[in-house]
Structures are given as structure tokens and as C-alpha cells.
mmCIF file of C-alpha atoms and ligand atoms in Angstrom:
data_model
loop_
_atom_site.group_PDB
_atom_site.id
_atom_site.type_symbol
_atom_site.label_atom_id
_atom_site.label_comp_id
_atom_site.label_asym_id
_atom_site.label_seq_id
_atom_site.Cartn_x
_atom_site.Cartn_y
_atom_site.Cartn_z
ATOM 1 C CA MET K 193 9.558 28.304 53.185
ATOM 2 C CA ILE K 194 8.015 26.962 49.962
ATOM 3 C CA ASN K 195 8.793 29.104 46.927
ATOM 4 C CA VAL K 196 6.212 29.155 44.105
ATOM 5 C CA LYS K 197 5.347 31.765 41.501
ATOM 6 C CA ALA K 198 2.041 33.402 42.445
ATOM 7 C CA LYS K 199 -0.675 33.193 39.776
ATOM 8 C CA LYS K 200 -2.406 36.519 39.163
ATOM 9 C CA ARG K 201 -5.488 34.903 37.614
ATOM 10 C CA PHE K 202 -6.220 33.145 40.927
ATOM 11 C CA GLY K 203 -5.687 36.322 42.988
ATOM 12 C CA GLN K 204 -2.661 34.871 44.762
ATOM 13 C CA ASN K 205 -1.072 37.217 47.307
ATOM 14 C CA PHE K 206 0.394 35.093 50.057
ATOM 15 C CA LEU K 207 0.175 36.532 53.561
ATOM 16 C CA LYS K 208 3.617 36.599 55.123
ATOM 17 C CA ASP K 209 3.040 38.663 58.272
ATOM 18 C CA ASP K 210 2.788 36.312 61.241
ATOM 19 C CA SER K 211 1.305 39.019 63.488
ATOM 20 C CA VAL K 212 -1.709 39.333 61.127
ATOM 21 C CA LEU K 213 -2.170 35.553 61.090
ATOM 22 C CA ILE K 214 -2.110 35.533 64.907
ATOM 23 C CA GLU K 215 -4.644 38.397 65.051
ATOM 24 C CA ILE K 216 -7.000 36.419 62.760
ATOM 25 C CA ILE K 217 -6.708 33.338 64.989
ATOM 26 C CA GLN K 218 -7.293 35.373 68.162
ATOM 27 C CA SER K 219 -10.462 36.907 66.713
ATOM 28 C CA MET K 220 -12.072 33.507 66.087
ATOM 29 C CA PRO K 221 -15.233 32.937 68.141
ATOM 30 C CA HIS K 222 -15.178 30.250 70.839
ATOM 31 C CA ASN K 223 -17.788 27.755 69.666
ATOM 32 C CA ASP K 224 -18.175 24.235 68.280
ATOM 33 C CA ASN K 225 -18.497 25.320 64.658
ATOM 34 C CA HIS K 226 -16.416 23.668 61.951
ATOM 35 C CA LEU K 227 -13.895 25.873 60.084
ATOM 36 C CA VAL K 228 -13.972 26.466 56.345
ATOM 37 C CA GLU K 229 -11.008 28.134 54.640
ATOM 38 C CA ILE K 230 -11.201 29.374 51.056
ATOM 39 C CA GLY K 231 -7.900 29.399 49.195
ATOM 40 C CA PRO K 232 -5.373 27.868 51.624
ATOM 41 C CA GLY K 233 -2.588 28.787 49.173
ATOM 42 C CA LEU K 234 0.732 27.692 50.692
ATOM 43 C CA GLY K 235 -0.985 26.770 53.951
ATOM 44 C CA ASP K 236 0.363 29.422 56.349
ATOM 45 C CA LEU K 237 -3.089 30.244 57.801
ATOM 46 C CA THR K 238 -4.220 26.608 57.473
ATOM 47 C CA LYS K 239 -1.356 25.503 59.734
ATOM 48 C CA LYS K 240 -2.661 27.730 62.523
ATOM 49 C CA LEU K 241 -6.330 26.850 61.916
ATOM 50 C CA VAL K 242 -5.841 23.057 62.170
ATOM 51 C CA LYS K 243 -4.203 23.535 65.552
ATOM 52 C CA CYS K 244 -7.537 24.960 66.795
ATOM 53 C CA LYS K 245 -10.242 22.936 65.021
ATOM 54 C CA ASP K 246 -11.069 20.607 62.119
ATOM 55 C CA VAL K 247 -10.882 22.408 58.793
ATOM 56 C CA THR K 248 -12.337 22.014 55.298
ATOM 57 C CA ALA K 249 -10.385 24.011 52.708
ATOM 58 C CA TYR K 250 -11.234 24.784 49.063
ATOM 59 C CA GLU K 251 -8.330 25.412 46.677
ATOM 60 C CA VAL K 252 -8.761 25.955 42.920
ATOM 61 C CA ASP K 253 -5.062 25.793 41.937
ATOM 62 C CA ARG K 254 -3.968 22.229 41.130
ATOM 63 C CA ASP K 255 -0.262 23.036 41.748
ATOM 64 C CA LEU K 256 -0.951 24.420 45.223
ATOM 65 C CA TYR K 257 -3.280 21.499 45.927
ATOM 66 C CA SER K 258 -0.369 19.062 45.292
ATOM 67 C CA ILE K 259 1.951 21.055 47.562
ATOM 68 C CA LEU K 260 -0.703 21.096 50.311
ATOM 69 C CA GLN K 261 -1.212 17.317 50.027
ATOM 70 C CA LYS K 262 2.448 16.780 50.974
ATOM 71 C CA GLU K 263 2.663 19.580 53.514
ATOM 72 C CA PHE K 264 -0.394 18.398 55.461
ATOM 73 C CA GLN K 265 -0.078 14.617 55.011
ATOM 74 C CA SER K 266 -0.576 13.785 58.685
ATOM 75 C CA GLU K 267 -3.510 16.210 59.202
ATOM 76 C CA LEU K 268 -5.177 14.801 56.070
ATOM 77 C CA GLU K 269 -4.688 11.215 57.298
ATOM 78 C CA SER K 270 -6.076 12.020 60.731
ATOM 79 C CA LYS K 271 -9.011 13.838 59.033
ATOM 80 C CA LYS K 272 -8.298 17.054 60.924
ATOM 81 C CA LEU K 273 -8.107 18.607 57.471
ATOM 82 C CA ASN K 274 -9.980 17.991 54.235
ATOM 83 C CA ILE K 275 -8.799 19.837 51.125
ATOM 84 C CA ILE K 276 -11.192 20.022 48.196
ATOM 85 C CA LEU K 277 -9.754 20.831 44.773
ATOM 86 C CA GLY K 278 -12.095 23.146 42.874
ATOM 87 C CA ASP K 279 -13.773 26.508 42.485
ATOM 88 C CA VAL K 280 -15.601 27.387 45.696
ATOM 89 C CA LEU K 281 -18.343 29.264 43.787
ATOM 90 C CA GLU K 282 -19.141 26.085 41.820
ATOM 91 C CA GLN K 283 -19.413 24.180 45.077
ATOM 92 C CA TRP K 284 -22.024 26.692 46.284
ATOM 93 C CA ASN K 285 -23.903 26.381 42.991
ATOM 94 C CA LYS K 286 -24.038 22.605 43.404
ATOM 95 C CA ASN K 287 -24.723 22.282 47.137
ATOM 96 C CA ASN K 288 -25.913 25.640 48.547
ATOM 97 C CA SER K 289 -23.453 25.137 51.410
ATOM 98 C CA LEU K 290 -19.719 24.563 51.917
ATOM 99 C CA TYR K 291 -20.211 22.174 54.831
ATOM 100 C CA ASN K 292 -22.896 19.898 56.233
ATOM 101 C CA SER K 293 -23.173 21.562 59.663
ATOM 102 C CA LYS K 294 -22.634 25.005 61.190
ATOM 103 C CA TYR K 295 -19.303 26.557 60.239
ATOM 104 C CA ASP K 296 -17.223 29.726 60.437
ATOM 105 C CA MET K 297 -15.410 30.978 57.355
ATOM 106 C CA ILE K 298 -11.840 32.144 57.948
ATOM 107 C CA ALA K 299 -9.758 33.141 54.924
ATOM 108 C CA ASN K 300 -7.462 35.464 53.077
ATOM 109 C CA LEU K 301 -9.801 35.710 50.090
ATOM 110 C CA PRO K 302 -8.882 35.918 46.406
ATOM 111 C CA TYR K 303 -9.822 39.588 45.788
ATOM 112 C CA TYR K 304 -11.280 39.111 42.288
ATOM 113 C CA ILE K 305 -14.246 37.167 43.758
ATOM 114 C CA ALA K 306 -14.217 38.349 47.391
ATOM 115 C CA THR K 307 -17.541 40.234 47.233
ATOM 116 C CA ASN K 308 -19.256 37.268 45.595
ATOM 117 C CA ILE K 309 -17.869 34.894 48.217
ATOM 118 C CA ILE K 310 -19.157 37.033 51.100
ATOM 119 C CA LEU K 311 -22.607 37.393 49.494
ATOM 120 C CA ASN K 312 -22.744 33.605 49.028
ATOM 121 C CA ALA K 313 -21.718 33.152 52.670
ATOM 122 C CA PHE K 314 -24.641 35.427 53.668
ATOM 123 C CA ASP K 315 -27.028 33.122 51.773
ATOM 124 C CA ASP K 316 -25.441 29.959 53.196
ATOM 125 C CA VAL K 317 -27.579 29.078 56.242
ATOM 126 C CA LYS K 318 -24.780 26.929 57.732
ATOM 127 C CA CYS K 319 -22.244 29.796 57.805
ATOM 128 C CA GLU K 320 -22.323 31.747 61.087
ATOM 129 C CA HIS K 321 -19.147 33.861 61.298
ATOM 130 C CA ILE K 322 -17.103 35.373 58.484
ATOM 131 C CA ILE K 323 -13.536 36.506 59.250
ATOM 132 C CA VAL K 324 -11.856 37.355 55.975
ATOM 133 C CA MET K 325 -9.129 39.487 54.454
ATOM 134 C CA VAL K 326 -10.348 41.590 51.533
ATOM 135 C CA GLN K 327 -9.333 44.793 49.756
ATOM 136 C CA LYS K 328 -9.762 47.673 52.219
ATOM 137 C CA GLU K 329 -12.199 49.397 49.851
ATOM 138 C CA VAL K 330 -14.411 46.278 49.901
ATOM 139 C CA ALA K 331 -14.089 46.014 53.705
ATOM 140 C CA ASP K 332 -15.296 49.633 54.030
ATOM 141 C CA LYS K 333 -18.387 48.849 51.936
ATOM 142 C CA PHE K 334 -19.390 45.789 53.977
ATOM 143 C CA THR K 335 -18.877 47.554 57.324
ATOM 144 C CA ALA K 336 -20.302 50.993 56.424
ATOM 145 C CA SER K 337 -23.205 52.506 58.390
ATOM 146 C CA CYS K 338 -26.025 54.721 57.172
ATOM 147 C CA GLY K 339 -24.622 58.203 56.496
ATOM 148 C CA ASP K 340 -21.091 57.016 55.605
ATOM 149 C CA LYS K 341 -20.070 57.813 52.056
ATOM 150 C CA GLU K 342 -19.126 54.130 51.546
ATOM 151 C CA TYR K 343 -22.666 52.999 52.512
ATOM 152 C CA SER K 344 -24.035 51.089 49.524
ATOM 153 C CA SER K 345 -26.210 48.050 48.797
ATOM 154 C CA LEU K 346 -23.482 45.861 50.376
ATOM 155 C CA GLY K 347 -23.714 47.805 53.651
ATOM 156 C CA VAL K 348 -27.511 47.604 53.631
ATOM 157 C CA ILE K 349 -27.478 43.821 53.061
ATOM 158 C CA THR K 350 -24.810 43.346 55.769
ATOM 159 C CA GLN K 351 -26.853 45.306 58.309
ATOM 160 C CA LEU K 352 -29.967 43.272 57.534
ATOM 161 C CA VAL K 353 -28.333 39.833 57.828
ATOM 162 C CA SER K 354 -25.798 40.380 60.609
ATOM 163 C CA LYS K 355 -25.610 41.046 64.334
ATOM 164 C CA GLU K 356 -22.164 42.615 64.102
ATOM 165 C CA ALA K 357 -19.877 43.764 61.283
ATOM 166 C CA LYS K 358 -16.547 45.499 61.843
ATOM 167 C CA THR K 359 -13.025 45.912 60.530
ATOM 168 C CA LEU K 360 -10.469 44.203 62.760
ATOM 169 C CA ILE K 361 -7.220 45.366 61.219
ATOM 170 C CA VAL K 362 -5.891 47.222 58.181
ATOM 171 C CA VAL K 363 -3.032 45.396 56.478
ATOM 172 C CA PRO K 364 -0.446 47.145 54.262
ATOM 173 C CA PRO K 365 0.755 45.682 50.919
ATOM 174 C CA GLU K 366 4.192 44.772 52.366
ATOM 175 C CA SER K 367 2.571 42.036 54.467
ATOM 176 C CA PHE K 368 2.032 39.947 51.304
ATOM 177 C CA ASN K 369 4.125 38.231 48.688
ATOM 178 C CA PRO K 370 3.705 39.502 46.025
ATOM 179 C CA PRO K 371 2.384 42.796 47.483
ATOM 180 C CA PRO K 372 -1.049 43.827 46.127
ATOM 181 C CA LYS K 373 -1.439 47.402 44.798
ATOM 182 C CA VAL K 374 -3.884 48.411 47.546
ATOM 183 C CA ASP K 375 -4.346 48.211 51.320
ATOM 184 C CA SER K 376 -6.216 45.216 52.677
ATOM 185 C CA ALA K 377 -8.334 44.712 55.784
ATOM 186 C CA VAL K 378 -9.644 41.829 57.872
ATOM 187 C CA ILE K 379 -13.373 42.060 58.555
ATOM 188 C CA TYR K 380 -15.429 40.224 61.160
ATOM 189 C CA ILE K 381 -19.113 39.536 60.545
ATOM 190 C CA LYS K 382 -21.403 37.658 62.931
ATOM 191 C CA LYS K 383 -24.484 36.664 60.982
ATOM 192 C CA ASP K 384 -28.004 36.637 62.380
ATOM 193 C CA LEU K 385 -29.018 33.129 61.320
ATOM 194 C CA ASP K 386 -32.720 34.054 61.435
ATOM 195 C CA LYS K 387 -32.298 36.738 58.770
ATOM 196 C CA SER K 388 -31.834 36.624 55.008
ATOM 197 C CA VAL K 389 -32.503 38.794 51.971
ATOM 198 C CA SER K 390 -34.215 37.682 48.756
ATOM 199 C CA VAL K 391 -32.911 37.867 45.199
ATOM 200 C CA GLY K 392 -35.703 40.385 44.449
ATOM 201 C CA PHE K 393 -34.595 42.640 47.300
ATOM 202 C CA LYS K 394 -30.962 42.586 46.088
ATOM 203 C CA LYS K 395 -32.148 43.594 42.616
ATOM 204 C CA PHE K 396 -34.251 46.385 44.148
ATOM 205 C CA LEU K 397 -31.183 47.671 46.072
ATOM 206 C CA LYS K 398 -29.122 47.774 42.863
ATOM 207 C CA GLY K 399 -31.750 50.133 41.454
ATOM 208 C CA CYS K 400 -31.712 52.247 44.639
ATOM 209 C CA PHE K 401 -27.948 52.819 44.381
ATOM 210 C CA VAL K 402 -27.690 52.955 40.577
ATOM 211 C CA GLN K 403 -26.687 56.635 40.774
ATOM 212 C CA PRO K 404 -25.432 56.892 44.367
ATOM 213 C CA ARG K 405 -25.180 60.696 44.505
ATOM 214 C CA LYS K 406 -28.681 61.302 43.039
ATOM 215 C CA LYS K 407 -31.834 61.412 45.193
ATOM 216 C CA LEU K 408 -33.107 57.967 46.148
ATOM 217 C CA ILE K 409 -36.614 58.804 44.931
ATOM 218 C CA LYS K 410 -35.175 59.694 41.500
ATOM 219 C CA ASN K 411 -33.319 56.367 41.229
ATOM 220 C CA LEU K 412 -36.453 54.495 42.292
ATOM 221 C CA SER K 413 -38.798 56.320 39.940
ATOM 222 C CA ALA K 414 -37.064 54.631 36.986
ATOM 223 C CA PHE K 415 -38.719 51.391 38.190
ATOM 224 C CA HIS K 416 -41.773 52.441 40.218
ATOM 225 C CA ASN K 417 -44.699 54.866 40.072
ATOM 226 C CA LYS K 418 -43.572 58.312 41.321
ATOM 227 C CA LYS K 419 -46.860 59.087 43.123
ATOM 228 C CA LEU K 420 -46.695 55.756 44.975
ATOM 229 C CA LEU K 421 -43.086 56.515 45.992
ATOM 230 C CA ILE K 422 -43.998 59.988 47.299
ATOM 231 C CA ASP K 423 -46.761 58.443 49.453
ATOM 232 C CA ILE K 424 -44.422 55.717 50.770
ATOM 233 C CA PHE K 425 -41.652 58.204 51.610
ATOM 234 C CA GLU K 426 -44.149 60.419 53.445
ATOM 235 C CA GLU K 427 -45.555 57.476 55.386
ATOM 236 C CA LEU K 428 -42.053 56.325 56.386
ATOM 237 C CA ASN K 429 -40.892 59.850 57.222
ATOM 238 C CA ILE K 430 -38.108 59.786 54.634
ATOM 239 C CA PRO K 431 -37.341 63.245 53.179
ATOM 240 C CA GLU K 432 -37.855 63.343 49.393
ATOM 241 C CA THR K 433 -34.367 64.857 49.142
ATOM 242 C CA ALA K 434 -32.667 61.823 50.796
ATOM 243 C CA ARG K 435 -29.691 60.326 48.923
ATOM 244 C CA PRO K 436 -29.305 56.535 48.892
ATOM 245 C CA HIS K 437 -26.503 56.539 51.532
ATOM 246 C CA GLU K 438 -28.690 58.525 53.958
ATOM 247 C CA VAL K 439 -31.449 55.923 54.305
ATOM 248 C CA ASP K 440 -31.266 53.274 57.028
ATOM 249 C CA ALA K 441 -31.212 49.545 56.123
ATOM 250 C CA SER K 442 -34.510 48.823 57.902
ATOM 251 C CA LEU K 443 -36.221 51.581 55.867
ATOM 252 C CA TYR K 444 -35.019 49.944 52.637
ATOM 253 C CA SER K 445 -36.833 46.748 53.591
ATOM 254 C CA HIS K 446 -40.012 48.743 54.396
ATOM 255 C CA ILE K 447 -39.860 50.600 51.053
ATOM 256 C CA TYR K 448 -39.319 47.276 49.232
ATOM 257 C CA THR K 449 -42.237 45.595 50.974
ATOM 258 C CA LYS K 450 -44.505 48.536 50.164
ATOM 259 C CA VAL K 451 -43.532 48.889 46.497
ATOM 260 C CA THR K 452 -43.894 45.144 45.901
ATOM 261 C CA ASN K 453 -47.301 45.203 47.601
ATOM 262 C CA ASN K 454 -48.184 48.415 45.742
ATOM 263 C CA GLY K 455 -48.269 50.633 48.807
ATOM 264 C CA ARG K 456 -49.807 48.202 51.297
ATOM 265 C CA GLU K 457 -47.502 46.633 53.893
ATOM 266 C CA GLN K 458 -48.567 42.985 54.024
ATOM 267 C CA ASN K 459 -46.050 40.171 54.416
ATOM 268 C CA ALA K 460 -42.449 41.260 54.813
ATOM 269 C CA THR K 461 -40.748 39.922 51.674
ATOM 270 C CA CYS K 462 -37.303 41.429 52.073
HETATM 271 N N1 LIG T 7 -4.480 31.626 52.259
HETATM 272 C C1 LIG T 7 -3.270 31.936 51.547
HETATM 273 C C2 LIG T 7 -2.514 33.026 52.291
HETATM 274 O O1 LIG T 7 -3.125 33.665 53.152
HETATM 275 O O2 LIG T 7 -1.351 33.239 51.989
HETATM 276 C C3 LIG T 7 -3.535 32.349 50.102
HETATM 277 C C4 LIG T 7 -4.472 33.507 49.895
HETATM 278 S S1 LIG T 7 -4.552 34.081 48.224
HETATM 279 C C5 LIG T 7 -5.016 35.748 48.485
HETATM 280 C C6 LIG T 7 -6.077 33.406 47.570
HETATM 281 C C7 LIG T 7 -6.123 31.904 47.439
HETATM 282 O O3 LIG T 7 -7.410 31.546 46.894
HETATM 283 C C8 LIG T 7 -5.094 31.285 46.485
HETATM 284 O O4 LIG T 7 -4.566 30.122 47.070
HETATM 285 C C9 LIG T 7 -5.894 30.953 45.241
HETATM 286 O O5 LIG T 7 -5.352 29.909 44.461
HETATM 287 C C10 LIG T 7 -7.244 30.578 45.854
HETATM 288 N N2 LIG T 7 -8.401 30.731 44.942
HETATM 289 C C11 LIG T 7 -8.572 31.634 43.948
HETATM 290 N N3 LIG T 7 -9.764 31.481 43.352
HETATM 291 C C12 LIG T 7 -10.394 30.451 43.988
HETATM 292 C C13 LIG T 7 -11.655 29.814 43.824
HETATM 293 N N4 LIG T 7 -12.524 30.213 42.879
HETATM 294 N N5 LIG T 7 -11.959 28.766 44.637
HETATM 295 C C14 LIG T 7 -11.081 28.360 45.606
HETATM 296 N N6 LIG T 7 -9.875 28.923 45.801
HETATM 297 C C15 LIG T 7 -9.528 29.967 45.020
#
């Protein structure tokens, strides 16, 4: 086993539990999609992924990149594996996508940017499945349903852009080296490639959940005309007393369309 000091600033917690790695591999969909891994680290998951399919991996840490170059020399030569040195978020900024054809993202994500990575993967039209380890608290937000106390803008967006979103397994700190301070979880998301949400809609949702325990209509009236909101809520059969976590994802897109069209539902712009 390779021994390196984990760097906190890169969110390095290396997964050491083989049973979790196997569970991730077994949950992969059977399709022809390419695989993209973010943060291969010491390559434990990568080793299993390249046995299944061709992989493109993004690693920001130059020291780990050098180790991986030696460890995977034959896979790199045979082009089963391509490792790109750099920040994955910069790659998205430059290219809009992490690969040039349909892919599935499989990774033990660096927690400090995990939410951002998943939101970018939602916007990436080439990404179809997302199977990633994140902090359990973040997993609960992405997989929450209307009515759950964890249901937030992340849950609404996930419901609007995916066909399925669920937690596969909860992973305790002892499964990592060094152990993180919190529980982790692997989530599985199958995107609906025909669906997306706009930047404007995401901004609108932030306003909806700005004070999550207050009434939704109160949060919204900081940005929109109260009378218009009362009419829209009545038309959509949403009680005026509803809290943000009690309103279904599809209703959020209707409210957004109506407030942006000033009450009239014209083109869906969510
Ligand atoms: N996959 C390995 C495993 O399961 O043991 C390592 C996972 S560790 C939680 C996160 C990995 O992401 C580290 O290798 C870290 O260097 C890398 N990383 C952190 N920030 C990154 C970024 N912005 N772009 C690409 N990789 C990043």
C-alpha cells in the first residue's frame, strides 16, 4: 500500500474499505457510457473502474498525479486510462463538459466542493449517471423528497433534472484514512437528459429557501409583489401557510414561470 500524507486543503480522505468500493462498482449501470472519476487519489477506486471500462480521471494534486503515473503505467499506455492534472471545476468552466461523449461520473468526491461538482454535473449534458461519495448531510439534501426536513433547493433541483435519486449506502468515518469527522454516503442519481434548470431558476430557489422555516410566501414577497403571489398560490392550490419544504418541485417551476411572466403562464422557463 502506498503511504502518503493526506492534504486537508484538497479534501483527501482515502477510502480503505474494499466492501464499499465493491458496492460502488456493483451499482454502476450497464451501458456504453465512458467513466469519469474526479479525484482518483491513490487509485484504489480507479483500479476497479479500469477493469470495467475506459476511464478519464481528474486529479488536482501534483504529488498524487506523479504516483498515479507510475501505478497505472500500462493502463495509461494502452489508453484505458487518461489522467488529467488540474482542477475539475476549471475544466468545466473552459469546456462545459468533462468528456466528449456520454459519460457516468463515479467518485469519492472532495467534500469541500462536492455540492458544486454535482450541480455542474447536472448542467453537463454529457453526464448521465452520478454515483458519488459525499458527506451524509449533503447526500440527504440531494435525495430528500417534498415534506422531508432536509428538502431544500438542492432537493428541488435534483427532482427536476433526474429520473431517480437515492442513497445507496452510509459509510462510517473508520472506512477512510484519515477518517473524516462525519458520516459519508454514496448517492446514485440517474439524470433525465431532456431536463435542465436555468441560472435564473436557481437564483429564484435560493430566495424561496432563504429562511427555510418561514412561510414560502413570506420569503418570496421580499422579491415579488405580494398580491401577485397570493393569486398564484390560490391558482396553484398552494396554502398560504406552506413552508418551503412542503412545496413540491413541480410547483416551484410553475410559481417561477408565473412570477417571471407576471402571473401569466406562457413558455416554461424553469
Ligand atoms: N478517490 C480516492 C479514494 O477514494 O480514496 C480519493 C478521494 S479524496 C476524498 C478526494 C480526491 O479529490 C483527492 O485525490 C484530491 O486530491 C482530489 N481533488 C480535490 N480537489 C480537486 C479538484 N478541484 N479537482 C480534481 N481533483 C480534486
